[in-house]
Coordinates of C-alpha atoms and ligand atoms in Angstrom, one line a residue:
M1 CA -13.4 13.9 12.5
A2 CA -12.5 18.0 11.2
L3 CA -14.6 16.8 7.9
I4 CA -17.8 15.6 9.7
L5 CA -18.5 19.0 11.8
L6 CA -17.0 20.9 8.1
A7 CA -20.3 18.7 5.9
F8 CA -23.1 19.3 9.5
S9 CA -22.2 22.6 9.2
L10 CA -23.0 23.2 6.2
L11 CA -25.2 21.5 5.9
I12 CA -27.0 23.6 9.0
L13 CA -26.1 26.4 7.5
W14 CA -27.8 25.2 4.0
V15 CA -31.4 24.0 6.1
V16 CA -31.2 27.6 8.6
L17 CA -30.6 29.9 6.0
L18 CA -29.2 29.2 2.6
G19 CA -32.5 26.9 2.1
P20 CA -35.2 28.9 3.1
I21 CA -34.0 32.7 1.4
Y22 CA -33.7 30.5 -1.9
S23 CA -37.2 29.2 -0.7
F24 CA -38.0 32.7 0.2
I25 CA -37.5 34.2 -3.0
R26 CA -39.1 31.0 -4.9
D27 CA -42.4 31.4 -2.5
D28 CA -44.0 28.2 -3.8
R29 CA -46.5 29.4 -1.3
H30 CA -47.5 32.1 -1.6
L31 CA -46.5 33.7 1.8
K32 CA -44.4 37.0 0.4
S33 CA -47.7 38.9 1.4
F34 CA -47.5 38.1 4.7
P35 CA -45.5 40.9 7.1
S36 CA -42.6 39.3 8.7
P37 CA -40.4 40.9 11.9
S38 CA -36.4 41.8 10.9
I39 CA -35.2 38.5 9.1
A40 CA -38.3 36.0 10.4
G41 CA -39.6 35.3 6.8
Y42 CA -36.5 32.8 5.0
S43 CA -35.3 31.5 9.0
S44 CA -36.0 29.8 11.2
L45 CA -33.2 31.8 13.3
W46 CA -35.4 34.6 14.9
R47 CA -38.1 32.5 16.7
I48 CA -34.8 30.3 17.9
Y49 CA -33.5 33.1 19.1
Q50 CA -36.7 34.8 20.6
N51 CA -37.1 31.8 22.5
F52 CA -33.1 31.3 24.0
R53 CA -34.6 35.1 25.3
Y54 CA -37.0 33.2 27.1
K55 CA -39.7 36.1 25.5
Q56 CA -41.0 34.5 22.3
F57 CA -44.6 34.9 22.9
Q58 CA -44.0 39.1 23.9
A59 CA -41.9 39.0 20.2
V60 CA -44.7 37.6 18.4
H61 CA -47.3 39.8 20.4
D62 CA -45.5 42.5 19.2
A63 CA -44.8 41.8 15.6
H64 CA -49.0 41.3 15.7
A65 CA -48.8 45.0 17.2
K66 CA -46.7 46.3 14.4
F67 CA -47.8 44.7 11.2
G68 CA -51.8 43.7 12.0
T69 CA -53.7 40.5 12.0
H70 CA -51.3 37.9 9.7
V71 CA -47.5 37.6 10.7
R72 CA -45.1 35.2 9.1
I73 CA -42.7 34.3 12.3
A74 CA -40.8 31.8 10.7
P75 CA -40.1 31.0 6.9
N76 CA -43.4 27.9 6.7
H77 CA -45.5 29.6 9.8
V78 CA -48.0 32.4 10.2
S79 CA -49.3 33.4 13.3
V80 CA -53.0 34.8 12.8
C81 CA -54.3 37.2 16.1
A82 CA -58.1 37.5 15.4
P83 CA -60.7 36.4 16.9
D84 CA -62.6 33.9 13.8
A85 CA -59.3 32.2 13.4
V86 CA -59.6 30.6 16.9
D87 CA -62.2 27.8 15.3
Q88 CA -61.0 28.0 11.8
I89 CA -57.2 26.4 13.5
Y90 CA -58.0 24.7 16.7
G91 CA -62.1 23.5 16.3
H92 CA -63.6 20.1 15.8
G93 CA -64.5 21.5 12.6
A94 CA -61.2 22.7 11.4
N95 CA -59.2 19.6 11.0
M96 CA -56.0 21.2 11.7
L97 CA -53.1 18.4 12.7
K98 CA -50.2 19.5 15.0
D99 CA -47.6 20.5 12.8
A100 CA -43.9 18.7 13.0
W101 CA -42.7 21.1 16.0
Y102 CA -43.9 18.6 18.0
E103 CA -41.4 16.3 16.8
G104 CA -38.9 18.2 18.6
G105 CA -40.0 16.7 22.2
A106 CA -41.7 13.5 21.5
G107 CA -39.5 10.6 22.7
E108 CA -39.6 6.6 21.5
A109 CA -43.2 6.4 22.0
R110 CA -45.9 9.1 21.0
T111 CA -47.6 10.5 23.7
M112 CA -51.9 12.0 23.4
A113 CA -50.2 14.9 24.0
D114 CA -47.5 15.1 21.2
T115 CA -48.9 12.5 18.7
R116 CA -49.9 14.2 15.2
S117 CA -52.2 11.4 14.2
K118 CA -55.2 12.0 14.5
P119 CA -56.7 8.5 14.8
E120 CA -53.7 7.5 16.8
H121 CA -54.9 10.7 19.2
Q122 CA -58.4 10.0 19.2
D123 CA -57.6 6.2 20.2
K124 CA -55.6 7.3 23.5
R125 CA -58.0 10.5 23.5
R126 CA -60.9 7.9 24.0
R127 CA -58.8 5.1 26.3
M128 CA -57.7 7.7 29.0
A129 CA -60.8 9.8 28.9
H130 CA -62.0 8.1 32.1
L131 CA -59.2 9.2 34.1
F132 CA -60.0 12.6 33.4
A133 CA -63.9 11.9 34.4
A134 CA -65.4 14.0 37.1
K135 CA -66.0 10.8 38.6
S136 CA -62.3 9.8 39.1
I137 CA -61.5 13.5 40.2
V138 CA -64.0 13.2 42.6
Q139 CA -62.3 10.5 44.0
M140 CA -58.9 12.8 44.0
E141 CA -60.2 14.6 46.8
A142 CA -58.6 13.0 49.7
L143 CA -55.0 13.3 47.8
L144 CA -55.7 16.7 47.2
R145 CA -56.5 17.7 50.2
D146 CA -53.8 16.1 52.0
R147 CA -51.2 18.2 50.0
T148 CA -52.9 21.5 49.7
Q149 CA -53.0 20.8 54.1
C150 CA -49.3 20.5 54.3
L151 CA -48.3 23.7 51.6
F152 CA -50.6 25.7 54.4
R153 CA -48.3 23.5 57.5
K154 CA -45.2 25.0 55.3
V155 CA -45.8 28.2 54.6
R156 CA -48.0 29.0 58.1
D157 CA -44.1 28.0 59.4
A158 CA -42.3 30.3 57.4
G159 CA -44.7 32.7 58.5
A160 CA -43.8 31.4 62.4
A161 CA -40.2 31.8 61.7
K162 CA -40.2 35.3 60.2
E163 CA -38.3 33.5 56.7
A164 CA -39.8 34.6 53.4
L165 CA -40.8 32.3 51.6
N166 CA -40.1 31.2 47.7
V167 CA -43.6 30.4 47.0
R168 CA -43.5 30.2 43.6
R169 CA -41.1 26.8 44.4
Y170 CA -44.1 25.3 47.0
F171 CA -46.5 25.9 44.5
N172 CA -44.1 23.7 42.4
Y173 CA -43.8 20.7 44.8
F174 CA -47.2 20.9 46.0
T175 CA -48.1 20.5 41.8
I176 CA -45.8 18.0 41.5
D177 CA -46.9 15.8 44.3
V178 CA -50.3 16.0 43.1
I179 CA -49.6 14.8 40.0
S180 CA -47.3 11.9 41.5
A181 CA -49.9 11.3 43.6
I182 CA -52.6 11.1 40.5
M183 CA -50.2 9.0 38.6
F184 CA -47.8 6.6 40.8
G185 CA -50.7 6.7 44.0
E186 CA -47.3 8.2 46.4
H187 CA -46.5 11.8 46.2
L188 CA -42.6 12.3 46.1
G189 CA -42.9 14.2 48.9
C190 CA -41.1 17.4 47.9
L191 CA -43.2 19.4 50.0
E192 CA -42.2 17.6 53.2
R193 CA -38.6 17.6 52.3
G194 CA -39.5 21.3 50.8
N195 CA -37.1 20.7 47.8
D196 CA -37.4 18.4 44.3
L197 CA -35.0 15.9 44.8
V198 CA -36.3 12.9 44.1
D199 CA -34.8 9.5 43.1
A200 CA -34.1 8.3 39.2
E201 CA -33.2 5.6 38.2
T202 CA -31.7 4.3 34.5
R203 CA -31.8 1.4 32.5
D204 CA -29.3 -0.2 33.9
G205 CA -30.6 -0.4 37.5
K206 CA -28.5 2.7 38.8
V207 CA -30.1 4.5 40.9
Y208 CA -29.6 8.4 42.2
T209 CA -31.2 11.6 43.2
T210 CA -31.8 14.0 41.2
P211 CA -33.8 17.8 41.0
L212 CA -37.0 17.3 39.1
I213 CA -37.3 21.0 38.6
R214 CA -34.1 21.9 36.5
S215 CA -34.2 18.5 34.4
L216 CA -37.8 19.2 33.5
H217 CA -36.7 22.8 32.3
A218 CA -33.9 22.0 30.5
G219 CA -35.3 19.3 28.3
M220 CA -38.3 22.3 27.7
R221 CA -34.7 24.6 26.4
L222 CA -34.3 21.9 24.1
S223 CA -37.0 20.4 22.4
V224 CA -38.6 24.0 22.0
P225 CA -35.8 25.5 19.3
L226 CA -35.0 21.8 18.4
G227 CA -38.8 21.6 17.0
Y228 CA -38.3 24.5 14.9
E229 CA -36.1 22.9 12.4
P230 CA -37.2 19.0 12.4
D231 CA -35.8 18.1 9.2
L232 CA -33.1 18.1 11.2
L233 CA -33.7 16.5 14.0
P234 CA -31.5 13.8 13.2
I235 CA -28.3 15.6 13.2
T236 CA -29.7 18.4 15.5
R237 CA -30.6 15.1 18.4
Q238 CA -27.3 13.9 18.3
L239 CA -25.6 17.1 18.5
V240 CA -27.4 18.1 21.9
K241 CA -25.8 15.5 23.1
C242 CA -22.7 17.7 24.3
L243 CA -24.9 20.4 25.8
P244 CA -25.0 20.8 29.9
Q245 CA -29.0 20.5 29.5
K246 CA -28.9 17.0 27.5
P247 CA -27.7 15.3 30.8
A248 CA -30.0 17.2 32.5
S249 CA -33.2 16.4 30.7
K250 CA -32.5 12.7 31.4
G251 CA -32.9 12.4 34.6
F252 CA -36.3 14.0 34.2
D253 CA -36.4 10.5 31.9
D254 CA -35.4 8.5 35.1
I255 CA -37.4 10.2 37.3
V256 CA -40.0 8.8 35.2
Y257 CA -38.5 5.6 35.0
R258 CA -38.1 5.2 38.7
H259 CA -41.2 5.7 39.4
V260 CA -42.7 3.7 37.3
R261 CA -40.9 1.2 37.4
K262 CA -41.8 1.2 41.1
V263 CA -45.7 0.7 40.6
L264 CA -44.9 -2.2 38.1
R265 CA -42.8 -4.4 41.0
R266 CA -45.5 -3.5 43.2
G267 CA -48.0 -5.6 40.9
Y268 CA -51.8 -5.5 41.4
S269 CA -53.4 -6.1 44.0
S270 CA -56.8 -4.3 44.5
S271 CA -56.6 -4.6 48.2
E272 CA -53.2 -2.8 48.2
L273 CA -53.8 -0.9 45.2
T274 CA -57.5 0.7 45.9
R275 CA -57.3 3.1 48.8
S276 CA -60.2 3.7 51.1
D277 CA -61.3 6.7 49.3
G278 CA -61.7 4.0 45.5
Y279 CA -58.9 6.0 44.1
R280 CA -56.8 3.5 41.7
D281 CA -53.6 5.2 40.1
F282 CA -53.3 6.0 36.8
I283 CA -50.3 3.1 36.2
T284 CA -52.2 0.7 37.5
Q285 CA -54.8 1.3 35.3
F286 CA -52.4 1.5 32.4
L287 CA -51.3 -2.1 33.1
Y288 CA -55.2 -3.4 34.2
D289 CA -58.5 -3.3 33.2
K290 CA -61.3 -2.6 35.9
D291 CA -60.7 -7.0 37.1
G292 CA -57.3 -6.8 37.6
K293 CA -56.2 -8.5 33.9
P294 CA -53.3 -7.2 32.6
T295 CA -53.8 -4.6 29.0
N296 CA -50.1 -5.1 27.5
V297 CA -49.6 -1.5 26.8
P298 CA -46.1 -1.8 25.5
L299 CA -43.5 0.2 28.7
K300 CA -41.9 2.6 26.6
E301 CA -45.7 3.8 26.4
I302 CA -46.2 4.0 29.6
L303 CA -42.9 5.6 30.4
A304 CA -43.6 8.5 27.2
E305 CA -47.6 8.9 28.6
T306 CA -46.7 9.4 32.3
S307 CA -43.5 12.0 31.7
G308 CA -46.4 14.0 29.3
M309 CA -48.1 14.1 32.2
L310 CA -46.0 14.7 35.2
N311 CA -45.0 17.4 32.6
A312 CA -48.2 19.4 31.7
G313 CA -49.8 18.1 35.0
S314 CA -46.8 20.3 36.8
D315 CA -45.3 23.1 35.4
T316 CA -48.7 25.0 33.8
T317 CA -50.7 24.6 36.9
S318 CA -48.4 25.6 39.5
T319 CA -47.3 29.1 37.0
A320 CA -51.2 29.3 37.7
I321 CA -50.4 29.5 40.3
T322 CA -48.1 31.9 41.8
N323 CA -49.2 34.5 38.9
T324 CA -52.4 34.5 40.8
I325 CA -51.1 34.9 43.7
Y326 CA -48.5 37.1 42.6
L327 CA -51.8 39.2 41.2
L328 CA -54.0 38.8 44.3
Y329 CA -51.2 40.5 46.8
H330 CA -49.7 43.1 44.0
P331 CA -50.4 46.4 46.1
S332 CA -52.5 48.0 43.5
H333 CA -54.8 45.1 43.6
A334 CA -56.3 45.4 47.6
T335 CA -59.5 45.6 46.6
I336 CA -59.6 42.7 44.8
L337 CA -57.8 40.7 47.6
Q338 CA -60.7 41.9 49.8
R339 CA -63.6 41.2 48.0
L340 CA -62.1 37.4 47.1
R341 CA -62.2 36.9 50.9
A342 CA -65.4 38.2 51.7
D343 CA -66.5 35.5 49.6
V344 CA -64.4 33.1 50.8
T345 CA -64.8 33.5 54.5
P346 CA -68.2 32.3 55.3
V347 CA -67.4 28.6 53.6
F348 CA -63.9 28.2 56.2
A349 CA -66.0 29.7 58.8
A350 CA -68.2 25.8 59.3
C351 CA -64.3 24.1 59.1
Q352 CA -63.1 22.8 62.7
D353 CA -59.7 24.1 62.9
M354 CA -57.1 25.5 60.8
D355 CA -55.9 21.9 59.7
D356 CA -59.3 21.4 58.5
L357 CA -60.1 22.4 54.9
P358 CA -64.0 23.6 53.0
S359 CA -65.1 21.0 50.1
Y360 CA -64.3 21.4 47.0
D361 CA -67.8 21.3 46.6
K362 CA -68.5 24.5 48.2
L363 CA -65.6 26.3 47.4
S364 CA -65.5 25.9 43.4
S365 CA -69.2 27.2 43.9
L366 CA -67.5 30.5 44.2
P367 CA -68.0 32.9 41.6
Y368 CA -65.3 35.1 42.3
L369 CA -63.2 32.7 43.2
R370 CA -63.2 31.0 39.8
A371 CA -63.3 35.0 38.0
C372 CA -59.6 35.4 39.6
I373 CA -57.7 32.2 38.3
D374 CA -59.8 32.7 34.9
E375 CA -58.4 36.7 35.1
T376 CA -55.2 35.7 35.6
M377 CA -55.0 33.0 33.1
R378 CA -56.2 35.9 30.7
L379 CA -53.5 38.2 31.3
R380 CA -50.6 36.0 32.7
P381 CA -51.8 32.5 30.6
S382 CA -49.1 29.6 31.6
S383 CA -49.0 28.2 28.3
A384 CA -48.3 31.8 25.9
F385 CA -47.3 31.0 22.0
G386 CA -49.5 30.0 19.8
L387 CA -50.0 26.8 19.5
P388 CA -48.8 25.2 15.5
R389 CA -51.2 23.6 13.3
E390 CA -50.9 22.6 9.9
V391 CA -53.1 24.0 6.7
P392 CA -54.6 20.8 5.0
R393 CA -53.9 19.7 1.2
G394 CA -55.6 22.3 -1.1
G395 CA -54.9 25.7 1.9
R396 CA -57.7 27.7 3.5
E397 CA -58.9 31.5 4.4
I398 CA -58.1 32.0 7.5
A399 CA -59.4 35.2 9.4
G400 CA -59.5 36.5 5.7
K401 CA -56.7 35.5 3.9
F402 CA -56.0 32.5 2.1
I403 CA -53.2 30.0 3.4
A404 CA -51.7 27.1 0.7
G405 CA -51.7 23.7 2.7
G406 CA -48.7 22.6 4.6
V407 CA -48.2 25.8 6.0
S408 CA -48.3 26.2 9.5
V409 CA -50.1 28.4 11.5
S410 CA -51.3 29.9 14.9
V411 CA -53.1 32.2 17.4
P412 CA -50.8 33.8 19.7
T413 CA -52.6 32.4 23.0
F414 CA -51.1 35.7 25.0
S415 CA -52.1 38.5 22.6
I416 CA -55.9 36.6 21.8
L417 CA -56.4 37.2 25.3
R418 CA -55.8 40.7 25.3
D419 CA -57.9 41.1 21.9
K420 CA -59.6 44.6 22.7
T421 CA -62.5 44.0 20.4
I422 CA -63.0 40.7 23.0
F423 CA -61.9 41.7 26.4
S424 CA -62.2 45.3 27.5
E425 CA -58.8 47.4 29.0
P426 CA -57.1 44.2 28.7
D427 CA -54.1 44.9 30.4
R428 CA -56.9 45.3 33.9
Y429 CA -56.3 42.5 36.3
F430 CA -60.3 42.4 36.4
P431 CA -62.0 39.6 37.7
E432 CA -65.1 40.8 37.8
R433 CA -65.3 41.4 34.2
W434 CA -66.2 37.6 34.4
L435 CA -69.5 38.0 36.5
P436 CA -72.7 38.0 34.6
E437 CA -74.5 41.5 34.9
G438 CA -77.5 42.5 35.8
D439 CA -79.7 39.6 37.2
G440 CA -77.0 36.8 37.2
H441 CA -77.4 34.8 34.3
D442 CA -74.4 34.2 32.2
D443 CA -76.2 34.2 28.7
D444 CA -74.6 37.9 28.7
P445 CA -74.0 38.3 25.3
R446 CA -70.5 40.0 26.2
L447 CA -69.8 37.3 28.6
R448 CA -70.4 34.3 26.2
K449 CA -68.1 36.0 23.6
M450 CA -65.0 36.8 26.3
K451 CA -65.5 32.8 26.7
K452 CA -65.6 31.8 23.3
F453 CA -61.8 32.9 23.6
F454 CA -60.9 31.9 26.8
V455 CA -58.2 29.2 25.6
P456 CA -55.5 29.1 28.4
F457 CA -56.8 25.2 27.7
S458 CA -56.7 25.9 24.3
T459 CA -60.0 24.5 22.6
G460 CA -61.5 21.7 20.1
P461 CA -59.8 18.3 19.6
R462 CA -56.6 19.1 21.4
A463 CA -57.7 21.3 24.2
C464 CA -56.3 20.7 27.6
I465 CA -57.6 17.2 29.3
G466 CA -56.5 17.8 32.9
R467 CA -58.6 21.5 32.9
N468 CA -60.8 19.6 35.9
I469 CA -58.0 18.6 37.8
A470 CA -55.4 21.7 36.9
Y471 CA -59.1 24.3 38.3
F472 CA -59.5 21.3 41.3
E473 CA -56.1 22.1 42.5
M474 CA -55.9 26.0 41.8
T475 CA -59.4 26.2 43.6
M476 CA -58.1 24.2 47.1
V477 CA -54.9 26.4 47.1
V478 CA -56.1 29.9 46.1
A479 CA -58.9 29.7 48.7
T480 CA -56.9 28.0 51.5
V481 CA -53.7 31.0 51.1
V482 CA -56.0 34.1 50.9
H483 CA -58.3 32.6 53.3
W484 CA -54.9 32.3 55.9
F485 CA -52.6 34.3 54.9
D486 CA -51.1 37.8 54.9
F487 CA -48.2 38.5 52.4
A488 CA -44.9 40.9 52.1
F489 CA -43.1 40.9 49.3
R490 CA -39.6 40.3 49.6
D491 CA -37.7 41.8 46.5
E492 CA -39.3 45.9 45.6
D493 CA -38.1 44.4 41.9
V494 CA -40.8 42.3 41.6
V495 CA -43.8 44.1 42.4
K496 CA -42.9 46.3 39.5
E497 CA -42.2 43.7 37.6
F498 CA -43.0 40.1 38.0
R499 CA -41.0 38.3 35.2
V500 CA -41.6 35.6 32.5
L501 CA -39.1 32.7 31.7
E502 CA -41.0 31.2 28.6
R503 CA -39.4 27.7 27.6
V504 CA -42.2 25.7 26.5
N505 CA -44.6 27.0 29.1
A506 CA -44.1 30.8 30.5
N507 CA -42.8 30.4 33.7
P508 CA -43.1 32.6 36.5
D509 CA -39.9 33.8 38.2
E510 CA -38.9 33.4 41.4
L511 CA -41.5 35.1 43.7
W512 CA -40.0 35.2 47.5
L513 CA -42.8 36.0 50.1
Y514 CA -43.0 36.6 53.6
P515 CA -46.2 34.9 54.9
R516 CA -48.1 36.3 58.4
V517 CA -51.4 34.3 59.5
R518 CA -54.1 37.2 59.2
E519 CA -54.8 38.6 62.5
A520 CA -58.9 38.5 61.6
V521 CA -58.7 34.5 61.4
Q522 CA -56.3 33.6 64.5
Ligands
HEM601 C1 -53.3 25.1 34.8 C2 -53.5 24.5 34.4 C3 -53.1 23.9 32.6 C4 -52.5 24.8 31.7 C5 -53.2 26.1 31.2 C6 -53.2 23.3 30.8 C7 -52.7 24.2 29.2 C8 -52.9 23.0 28.5 C9 -53.0 23.7 26.7 C10 -52.7 24.5 25.9 C11 -52.8 22.4 25.8 C12 -52.5 22.3 24.8 C13 -51.3 22.0 23.8 C14 -51.4 21.9 22.4 O1 -52.1 21.8 21.8 O2 -50.2 21.1 22.1 C15 -53.0 21.0 27.0 C16 -52.8 19.8 26.6 C17 -52.8 18.6 27.3 N1 -53.2 18.8 28.6 FE1 -53.2 20.7 29.9 N2 -52.4 22.7 31.2 C18 -53.2 22.4 32.5 C19 -53.1 21.1 33.3 C20 -53.1 20.1 33.3 C21 -53.1 18.8 33.6 C22 -53.7 18.8 35.5 C23 -52.7 17.8 33.2 C24 -52.8 16.5 33.9 C25 -53.1 16.1 34.9 C26 -52.8 17.8 32.1 C27 -52.4 17.4 30.6 C28 -53.3 18.0 29.5 C29 -52.7 17.1 28.6 C30 -52.4 15.4 28.3 C31 -52.7 17.5 27.4 C32 -52.7 16.5 25.4 C33 -53.8 16.9 25.6 C34 -54.5 16.5 23.8 O3 -53.5 16.2 22.7 O4 -56.0 15.8 23.9 N3 -52.5 19.8 31.7 N4 -52.8 21.7 28.3

């Protein structure tokens, strides 16, 4: 056993440190000319360490401030913080595939989000496009309204009891309930219960409850560093089994298994599964075609895709909602909140009572509401670090510098969204920047330029497929909360600095607020 451990340790030392130092000296891919912070040029340990500090995006941002547009952030990775690089790396014509980092989070079967193969991705995206089409999203309105109303009641009850509410968690319960209702046809009841303890099932049929958010985050904590040394995965996957995060992250797989199995046990019956509003859950749509014939998609593929959606569809959106509420209620943004309320209030005026909500159609046409949400995603993007892509054979010129084939490249999302050449006063929360100037047409070149480089959902063939669902959720929740509630911050420290804990997504810290129904609308 001791010999095996020694062999493992020597192998890891070689792959993580000695091998890269050797490659650094040989410099086959001509990367020596790119500056790098600390040991990043010859060891991935720099990035792994920054990820352990929950601050990779910030460390890369600081490195760009010090070294300029092209920075070597790992032995085989150049981060390029330049507007031209966005299209050159992610655009439709770029033909750059996801790099091997995505192996770290991938399971037995590939999902639309983690497959690196272009034909496989195109096939999956084509097969699933209709689930995210405008027509399908309209059919989700009833379930979204139901969850927004439940969230509203929880905030109101906390206000009546004069209790502080951790809104970060409640927004996450909201997004989990919404995405589970979309996926499984029934929500997981997190909002009602006020917790994320949900049923999970092992492959041998043992049912237990486990906290969804903690299991998801535990998995993310492991997948990011593992992906930075993809060649070591056969070994590191075994080693991490000893870490406390591993059983926790297994809980997430068991949650997915439990709820997919429930849909499978239910079987197909159009009368049961098609709601009165015409909505049919995603899993049923994976399993059966529109005439009720089985599609024979293998179970492992359904599990993988469900897991990907439950993850991508809940963590990012709750991050964006939490950040928006934080910024809007921050004492230094009182005039922004006032202006937003002036916009939103007339739409709510037509509602019967407190339990009534305006239609998404009406709320989505409010430009200032959209501006406040977009400005949040610019300043505090849910996905903040550069999404890695591999330069094709032959190499490419990226933002004026040649980078050899096989090298990984990325544009750091957090940093490009603060680029002074695109966004004036980039550190300021200033929703007005998103409104057209002058005659109200949005063909003004300043706005066109900002929109071109507004990449919180990424861009090109691998851009977020769920962005319309995300806007739907964010719009309904932000409008409802802003219209009905005042909030007081429980913790002064949070007013000064709202911490980010970057796992895969740049998650905000806990946010405890005292809600109160606004006197003006009672
Ligand atoms: C504010 C909320 C959201 C943000 C900021 C966001 C951001 C992103 C980003 C940056 C990517 C690209 C990832 C990469 O290249 O590795 C992505 C991909 C993806 N997102 Fe989202 N997302 C959000 C909400 C959602 C929702 C609600 C869903 C599902 C219902 C979803 C499903 C997906 C999927 C399936 C992909 C992979 C697409 C592909 O590779 O073709 N996302 N998202």
